[in-house]
Tab-separated table of C-alpha atoms in Angstrom:
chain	number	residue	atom	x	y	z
A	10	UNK	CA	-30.741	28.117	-15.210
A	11	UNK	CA	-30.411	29.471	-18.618
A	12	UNK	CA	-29.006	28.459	-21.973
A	13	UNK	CA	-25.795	30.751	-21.501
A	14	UNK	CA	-25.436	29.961	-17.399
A	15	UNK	CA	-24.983	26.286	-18.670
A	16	UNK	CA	-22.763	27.151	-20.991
A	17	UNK	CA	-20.256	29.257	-19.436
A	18	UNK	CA	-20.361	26.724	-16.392
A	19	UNK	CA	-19.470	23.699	-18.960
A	20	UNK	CA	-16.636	25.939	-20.205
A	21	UNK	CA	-15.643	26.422	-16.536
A	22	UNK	CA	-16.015	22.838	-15.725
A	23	UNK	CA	-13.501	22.009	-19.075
A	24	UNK	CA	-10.928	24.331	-17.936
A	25	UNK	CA	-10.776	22.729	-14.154
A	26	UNK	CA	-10.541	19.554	-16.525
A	27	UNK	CA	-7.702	20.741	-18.391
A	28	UNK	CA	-5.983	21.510	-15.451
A	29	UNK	CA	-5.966	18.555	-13.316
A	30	UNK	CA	-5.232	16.881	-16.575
A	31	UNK	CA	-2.107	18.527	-16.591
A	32	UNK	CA	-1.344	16.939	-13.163
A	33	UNK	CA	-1.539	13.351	-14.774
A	34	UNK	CA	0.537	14.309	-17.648
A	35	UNK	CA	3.483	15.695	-14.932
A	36	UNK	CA	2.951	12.439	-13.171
A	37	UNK	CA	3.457	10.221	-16.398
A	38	UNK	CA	6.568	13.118	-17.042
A	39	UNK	CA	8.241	12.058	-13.969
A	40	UNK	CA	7.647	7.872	-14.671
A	41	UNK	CA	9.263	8.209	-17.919
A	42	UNK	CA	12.132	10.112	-16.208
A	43	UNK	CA	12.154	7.595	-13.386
A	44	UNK	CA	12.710	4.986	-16.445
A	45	UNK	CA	15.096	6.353	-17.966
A	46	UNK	CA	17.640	6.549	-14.978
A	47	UNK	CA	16.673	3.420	-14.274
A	48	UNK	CA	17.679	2.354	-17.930
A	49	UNK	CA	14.200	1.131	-19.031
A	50	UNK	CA	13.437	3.818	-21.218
A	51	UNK	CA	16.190	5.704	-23.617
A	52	UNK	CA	16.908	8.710	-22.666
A	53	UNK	CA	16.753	10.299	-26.454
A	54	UNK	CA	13.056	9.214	-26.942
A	55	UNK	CA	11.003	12.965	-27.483
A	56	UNK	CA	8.447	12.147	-25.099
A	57	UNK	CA	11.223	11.512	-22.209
A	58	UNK	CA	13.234	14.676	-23.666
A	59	UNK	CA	10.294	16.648	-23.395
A	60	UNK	CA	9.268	15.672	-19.923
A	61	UNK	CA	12.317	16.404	-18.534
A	62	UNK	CA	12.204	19.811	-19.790
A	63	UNK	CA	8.747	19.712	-17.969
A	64	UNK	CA	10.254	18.113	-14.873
A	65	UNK	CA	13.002	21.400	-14.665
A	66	UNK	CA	9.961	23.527	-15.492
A	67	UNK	CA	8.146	22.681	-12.386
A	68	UNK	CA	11.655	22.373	-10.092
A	69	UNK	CA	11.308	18.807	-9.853
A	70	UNK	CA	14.534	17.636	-12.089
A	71	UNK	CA	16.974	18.141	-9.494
A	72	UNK	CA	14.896	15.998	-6.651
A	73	UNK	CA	14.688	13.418	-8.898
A	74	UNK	CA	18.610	13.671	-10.145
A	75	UNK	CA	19.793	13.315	-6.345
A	76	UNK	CA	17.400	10.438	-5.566
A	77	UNK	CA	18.985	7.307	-4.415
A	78	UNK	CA	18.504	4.558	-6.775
A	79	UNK	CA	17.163	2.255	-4.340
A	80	UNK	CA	13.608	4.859	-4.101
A	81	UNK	CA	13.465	4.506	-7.900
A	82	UNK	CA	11.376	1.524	-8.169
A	83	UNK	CA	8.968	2.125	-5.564
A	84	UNK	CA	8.491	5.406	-6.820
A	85	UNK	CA	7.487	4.182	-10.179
A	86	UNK	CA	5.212	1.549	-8.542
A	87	UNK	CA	3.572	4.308	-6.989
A	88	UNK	CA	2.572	6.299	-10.249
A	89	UNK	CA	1.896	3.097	-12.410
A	90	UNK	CA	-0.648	1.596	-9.611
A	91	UNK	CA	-2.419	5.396	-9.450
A	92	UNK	CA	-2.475	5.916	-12.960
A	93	UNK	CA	-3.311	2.160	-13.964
A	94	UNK	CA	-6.149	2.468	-11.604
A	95	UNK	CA	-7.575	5.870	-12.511
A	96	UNK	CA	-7.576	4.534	-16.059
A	97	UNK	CA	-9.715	1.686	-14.733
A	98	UNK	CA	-12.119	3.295	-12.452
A	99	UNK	CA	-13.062	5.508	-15.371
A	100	UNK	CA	-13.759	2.387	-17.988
A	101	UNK	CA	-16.986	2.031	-19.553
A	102	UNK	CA	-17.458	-1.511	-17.432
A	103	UNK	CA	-16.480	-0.556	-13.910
A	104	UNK	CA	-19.082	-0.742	-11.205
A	105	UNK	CA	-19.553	0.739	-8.295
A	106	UNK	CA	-19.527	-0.782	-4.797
A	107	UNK	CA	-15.593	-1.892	-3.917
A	108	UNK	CA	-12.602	-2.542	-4.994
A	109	UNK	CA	-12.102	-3.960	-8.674
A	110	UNK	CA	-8.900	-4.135	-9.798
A	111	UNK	CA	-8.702	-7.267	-11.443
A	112	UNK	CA	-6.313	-6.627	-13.953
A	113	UNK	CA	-2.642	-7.950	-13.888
A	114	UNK	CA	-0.852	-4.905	-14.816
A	115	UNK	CA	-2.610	-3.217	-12.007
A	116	UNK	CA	-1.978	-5.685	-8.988
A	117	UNK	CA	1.544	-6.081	-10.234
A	118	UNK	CA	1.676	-2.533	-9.642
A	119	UNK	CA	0.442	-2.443	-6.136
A	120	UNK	CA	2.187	-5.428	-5.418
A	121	UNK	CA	5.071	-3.211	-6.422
A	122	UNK	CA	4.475	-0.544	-4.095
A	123	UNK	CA	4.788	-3.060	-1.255
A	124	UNK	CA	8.487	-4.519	-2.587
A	125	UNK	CA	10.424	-1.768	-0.253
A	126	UNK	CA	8.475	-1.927	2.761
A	127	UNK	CA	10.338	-4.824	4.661
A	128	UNK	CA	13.643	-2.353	4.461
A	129	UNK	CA	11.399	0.818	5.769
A	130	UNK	CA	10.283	-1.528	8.593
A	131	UNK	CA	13.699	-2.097	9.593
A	132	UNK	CA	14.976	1.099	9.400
A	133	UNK	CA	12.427	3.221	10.809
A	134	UNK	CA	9.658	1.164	12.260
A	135	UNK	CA	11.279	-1.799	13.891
A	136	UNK	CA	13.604	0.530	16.408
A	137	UNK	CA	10.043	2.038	17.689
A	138	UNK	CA	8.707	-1.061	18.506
A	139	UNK	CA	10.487	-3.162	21.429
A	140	UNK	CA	11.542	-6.821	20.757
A	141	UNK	CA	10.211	-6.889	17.762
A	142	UNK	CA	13.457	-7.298	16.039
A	143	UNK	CA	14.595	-10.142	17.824
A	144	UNK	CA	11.442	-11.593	17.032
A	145	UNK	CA	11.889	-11.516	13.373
A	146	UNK	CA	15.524	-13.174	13.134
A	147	UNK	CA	14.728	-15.913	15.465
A	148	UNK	CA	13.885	-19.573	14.264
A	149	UNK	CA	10.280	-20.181	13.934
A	150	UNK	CA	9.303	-16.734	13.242
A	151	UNK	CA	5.781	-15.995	11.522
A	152	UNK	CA	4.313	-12.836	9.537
A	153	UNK	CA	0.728	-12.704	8.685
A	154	UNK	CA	0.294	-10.906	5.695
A	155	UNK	CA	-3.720	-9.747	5.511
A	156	UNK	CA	-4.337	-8.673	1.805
A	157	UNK	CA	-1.487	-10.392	0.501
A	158	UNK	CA	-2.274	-9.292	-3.489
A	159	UNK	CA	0.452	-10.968	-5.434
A	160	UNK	CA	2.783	-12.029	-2.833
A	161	UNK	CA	5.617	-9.147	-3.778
A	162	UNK	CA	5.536	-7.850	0.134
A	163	UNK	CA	6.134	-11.504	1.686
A	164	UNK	CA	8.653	-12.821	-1.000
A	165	UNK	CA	10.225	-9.539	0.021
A	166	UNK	CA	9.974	-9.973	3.660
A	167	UNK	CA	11.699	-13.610	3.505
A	168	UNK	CA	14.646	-11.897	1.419
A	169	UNK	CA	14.811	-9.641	4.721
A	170	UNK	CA	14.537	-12.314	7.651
A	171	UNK	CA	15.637	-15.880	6.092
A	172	UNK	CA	14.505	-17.161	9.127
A	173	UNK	CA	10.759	-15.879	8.571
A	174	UNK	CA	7.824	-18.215	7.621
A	175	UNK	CA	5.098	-16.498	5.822
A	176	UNK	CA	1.167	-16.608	5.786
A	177	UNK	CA	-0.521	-14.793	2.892
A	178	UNK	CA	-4.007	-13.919	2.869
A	179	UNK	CA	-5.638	-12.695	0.034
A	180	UNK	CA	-9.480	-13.012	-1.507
A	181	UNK	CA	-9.277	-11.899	-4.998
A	182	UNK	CA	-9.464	-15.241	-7.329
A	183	UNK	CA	-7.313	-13.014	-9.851
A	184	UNK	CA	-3.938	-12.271	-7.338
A	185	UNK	CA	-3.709	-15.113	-6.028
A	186	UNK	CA	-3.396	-16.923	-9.547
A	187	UNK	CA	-0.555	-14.101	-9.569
A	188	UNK	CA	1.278	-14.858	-6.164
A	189	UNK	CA	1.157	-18.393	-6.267
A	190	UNK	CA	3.156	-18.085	-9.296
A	191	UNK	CA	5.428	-16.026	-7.897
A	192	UNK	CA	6.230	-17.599	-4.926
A	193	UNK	CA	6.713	-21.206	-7.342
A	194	UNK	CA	8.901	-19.053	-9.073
A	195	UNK	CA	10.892	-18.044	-6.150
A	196	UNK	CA	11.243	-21.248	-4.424
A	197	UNK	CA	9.614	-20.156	-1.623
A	198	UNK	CA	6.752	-22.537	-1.585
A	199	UNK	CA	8.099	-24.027	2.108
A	200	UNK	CA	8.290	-20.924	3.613
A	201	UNK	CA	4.983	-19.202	2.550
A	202	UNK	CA	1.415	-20.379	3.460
A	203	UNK	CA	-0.842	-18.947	0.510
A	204	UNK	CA	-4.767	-19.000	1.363
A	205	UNK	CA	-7.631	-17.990	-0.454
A	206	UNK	CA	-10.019	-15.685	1.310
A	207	UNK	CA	-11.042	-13.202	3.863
A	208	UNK	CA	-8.658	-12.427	6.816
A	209	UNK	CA	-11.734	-12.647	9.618
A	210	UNK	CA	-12.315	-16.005	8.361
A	211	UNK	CA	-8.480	-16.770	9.877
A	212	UNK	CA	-8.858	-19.198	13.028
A	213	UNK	CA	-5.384	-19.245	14.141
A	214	UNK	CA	-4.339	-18.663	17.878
A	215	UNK	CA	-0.527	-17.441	19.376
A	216	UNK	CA	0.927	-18.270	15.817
A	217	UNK	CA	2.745	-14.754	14.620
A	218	UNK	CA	5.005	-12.018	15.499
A	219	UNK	CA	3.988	-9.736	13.187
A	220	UNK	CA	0.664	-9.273	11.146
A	221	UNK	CA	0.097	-6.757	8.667
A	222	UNK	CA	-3.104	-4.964	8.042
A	223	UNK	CA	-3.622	-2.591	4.940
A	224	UNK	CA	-6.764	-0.655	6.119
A	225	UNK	CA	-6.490	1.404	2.752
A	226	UNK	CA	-8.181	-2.239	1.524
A	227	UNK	CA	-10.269	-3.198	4.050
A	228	UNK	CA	-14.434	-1.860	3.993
A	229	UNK	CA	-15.222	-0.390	7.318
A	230	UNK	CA	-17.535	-3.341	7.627
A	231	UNK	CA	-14.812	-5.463	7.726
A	232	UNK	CA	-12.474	-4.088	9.387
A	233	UNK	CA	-13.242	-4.519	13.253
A	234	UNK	CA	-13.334	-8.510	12.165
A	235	UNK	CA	-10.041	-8.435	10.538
A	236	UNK	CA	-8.779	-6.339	13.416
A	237	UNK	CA	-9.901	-9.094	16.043
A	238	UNK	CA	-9.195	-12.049	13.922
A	239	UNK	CA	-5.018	-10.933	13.521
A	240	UNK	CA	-5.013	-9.683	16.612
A	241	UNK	CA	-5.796	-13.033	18.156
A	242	UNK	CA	-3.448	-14.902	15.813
A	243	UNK	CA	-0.576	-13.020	17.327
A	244	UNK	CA	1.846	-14.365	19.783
A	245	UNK	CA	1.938	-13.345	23.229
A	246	UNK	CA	3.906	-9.878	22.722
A	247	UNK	CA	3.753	-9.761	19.055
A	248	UNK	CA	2.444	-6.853	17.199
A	249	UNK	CA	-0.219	-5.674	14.692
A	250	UNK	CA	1.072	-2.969	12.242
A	251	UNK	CA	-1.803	-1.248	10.333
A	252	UNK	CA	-1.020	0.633	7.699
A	253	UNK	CA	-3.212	3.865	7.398
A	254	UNK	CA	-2.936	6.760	4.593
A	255	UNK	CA	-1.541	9.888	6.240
A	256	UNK	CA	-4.149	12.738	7.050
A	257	UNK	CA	-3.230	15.806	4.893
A	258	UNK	CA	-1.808	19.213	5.418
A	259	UNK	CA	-4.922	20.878	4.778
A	260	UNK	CA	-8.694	20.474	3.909
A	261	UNK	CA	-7.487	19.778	-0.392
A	262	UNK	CA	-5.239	16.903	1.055
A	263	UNK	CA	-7.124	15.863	3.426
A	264	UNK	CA	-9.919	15.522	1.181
A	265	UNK	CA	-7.748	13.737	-1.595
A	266	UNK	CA	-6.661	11.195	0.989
A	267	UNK	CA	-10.377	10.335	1.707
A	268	UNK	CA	-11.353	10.139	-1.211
A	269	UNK	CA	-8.287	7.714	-2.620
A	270	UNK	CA	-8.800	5.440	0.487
A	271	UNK	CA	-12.696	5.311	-1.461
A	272	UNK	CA	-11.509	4.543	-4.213
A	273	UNK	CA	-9.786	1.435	-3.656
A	274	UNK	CA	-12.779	0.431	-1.236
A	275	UNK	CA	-10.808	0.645	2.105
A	276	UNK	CA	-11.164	2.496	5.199
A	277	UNK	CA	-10.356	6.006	5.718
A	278	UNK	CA	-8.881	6.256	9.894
A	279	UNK	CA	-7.718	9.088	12.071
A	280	UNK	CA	-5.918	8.133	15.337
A	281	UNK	CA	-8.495	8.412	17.298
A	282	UNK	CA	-10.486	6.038	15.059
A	283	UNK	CA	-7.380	3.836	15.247
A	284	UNK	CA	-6.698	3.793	18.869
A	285	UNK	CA	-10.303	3.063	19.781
A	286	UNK	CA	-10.210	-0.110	16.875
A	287	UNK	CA	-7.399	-1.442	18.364
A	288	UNK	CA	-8.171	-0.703	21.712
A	289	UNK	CA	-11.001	-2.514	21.187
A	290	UNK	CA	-9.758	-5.967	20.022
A	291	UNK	CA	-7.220	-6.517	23.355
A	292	UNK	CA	-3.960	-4.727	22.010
A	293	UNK	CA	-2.013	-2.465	24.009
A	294	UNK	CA	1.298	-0.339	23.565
A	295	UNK	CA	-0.712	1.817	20.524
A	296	UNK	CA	1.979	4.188	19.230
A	297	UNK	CA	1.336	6.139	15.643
A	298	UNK	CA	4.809	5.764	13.140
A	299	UNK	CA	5.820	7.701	10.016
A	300	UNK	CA	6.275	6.398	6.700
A	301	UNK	CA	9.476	7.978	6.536
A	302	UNK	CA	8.168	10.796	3.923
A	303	UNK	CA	5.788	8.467	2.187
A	304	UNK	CA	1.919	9.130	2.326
A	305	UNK	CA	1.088	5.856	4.251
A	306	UNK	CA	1.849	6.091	8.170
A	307	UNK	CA	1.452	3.411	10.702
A	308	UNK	CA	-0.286	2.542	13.372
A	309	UNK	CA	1.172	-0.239	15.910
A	310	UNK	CA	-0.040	-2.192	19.014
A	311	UNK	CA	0.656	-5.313	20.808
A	312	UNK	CA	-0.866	-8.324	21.985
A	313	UNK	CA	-0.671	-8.118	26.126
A	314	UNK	CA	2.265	-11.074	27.412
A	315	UNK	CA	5.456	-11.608	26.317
């Protein structure tokens, strides 16, 4: 290829760049807007003036105006873990091979993603699945919570059931130096069970009613083990919840969704990928659940008995 065909494909290449840069800048708009009605970031500063002018620009102000104020922090959880994270991928000293976000800023910000999920499950996920509910409130309930980061998403699921008792899984050396802190911080060391390491290293039997499983984590290599592992530790009628990033509207988002789940070294699942994973590890009752709008869905089954 010549001199020029480089060239004018590097100037090509720069533009695409420019563009999809523009993306990130819309998505750091909206945060600072997000901020600002949440009264974290004042509302004269000329970056925040600015973006809202961008925000009406692209038709998004009036969304975001009319949004309850309960979505506001999970929506800013949202674009601080995916910008925090992009940010890291890119640095000079990341390596290649799985998930690496060791940094504090960054698994306080998935952790914060998590923080709503207990009232999503009761609202639209816990009608869907039969008994379940009763489970939850009863004395001597048990969650198992696979990938448990820094503990945000079973502190909040004790604030939902007080009669819940809580095991937390998580490997990284770096969260769980996080979530023990925050669960001595919230009193909550008698209700939740923090252990360091892998979920298919778990040797419980009949113990929970629910157990959580974010696939978006979890290598493929790993995942049939972790699968088998929870799916024994449930109850007799209890049920496993994965949670699996929604396929897209078209090739683009189906594409992005792939490549996201690769990104943060999990495992990219379509239902029939699901269905035959948990088919395989004893459950039955499979049903596929919406995330109510949000791009994570969920994928359900249960352990045969009651």
């Amino acid at each position: 290829m010549s001199e020029a065909a480089h060239n004018a494909h590097g100037a090509e290449l720069r533009r695409h760049a420019g563009r999809l840069a523009a993306s990130a800048n819309a998505l750091l708009a909206l945060g600072l807007a997000v901020r600002v009605r949440m009264g974290s970031w004042p509302a004269e500063d000329e970056a925040a003036r600015r973006g809202a002018e961008l925000l009406e620009a692209l038709g998004i102000a009036e969304a975001l105006a009319e949004a309850g104020d309960a979505d506001l922090p999970a929506i800013l959880a949202g674009l601080r873990a995916d910008l925090l994270f992009a940010a890291a991928l890119l640095s000079e000293d990341a390596a290649a091979g799985h998930w690496r976000a060791r940094d504090a800023a960054i698994l306080r910000a998935f952790g914060d993603v998590s923080a709503g999920f207990p009232a999503l499950l009761r609202r639209h996920i816990l009608p869907e699945l039969p008994g379940l509910t009763a489970r939850l409130e009863r004395a001597g309930a048990a969650f198992l919570d696979i990938g448990a980061g820094v503990a945000t998403l079973s502190l909040a699921m004790l604030r939902e059931w007080p009669a819940l008792r809580v095991v937390a899984v998580e490997p990284l050396p770096e969260a769980l130096v996080l979530a023990s802190a925050a669960i001595h911080a919230a009193s909550a060391g008698m209700r939740v069970e923090l252990r360091a390491g892998y979920a298919q290293d778990l040797q419980d039997t009949a113990v929970f009613d629910l157990a959580f499983i974010p696939s978006a984590f979890i290598p493929p290599v790993q995942l049939q083990d972790v699968a088998a592992h929870a799916a024994r530790a449930l109850r007799p009628g209890g049920w496993l919840l994965m949670a699996v990033l929604g396929a897209g509207a078209d090739r683009a988002a189906t594409a992005l969704t792939r490549f996201r789940v690769a990104a943060w070294g999990g495992t990219c699942l379509d239902q029939a990928d699901v269905r035959a994973l948990l088919g395989q590890v004893g459950l039955e009752e499979m049903r596929f659940l919406s995330g109510a709008g949000a791009a994570i869905n969920f994928a359900a089954a249960r352990r045969p008995g009651r």
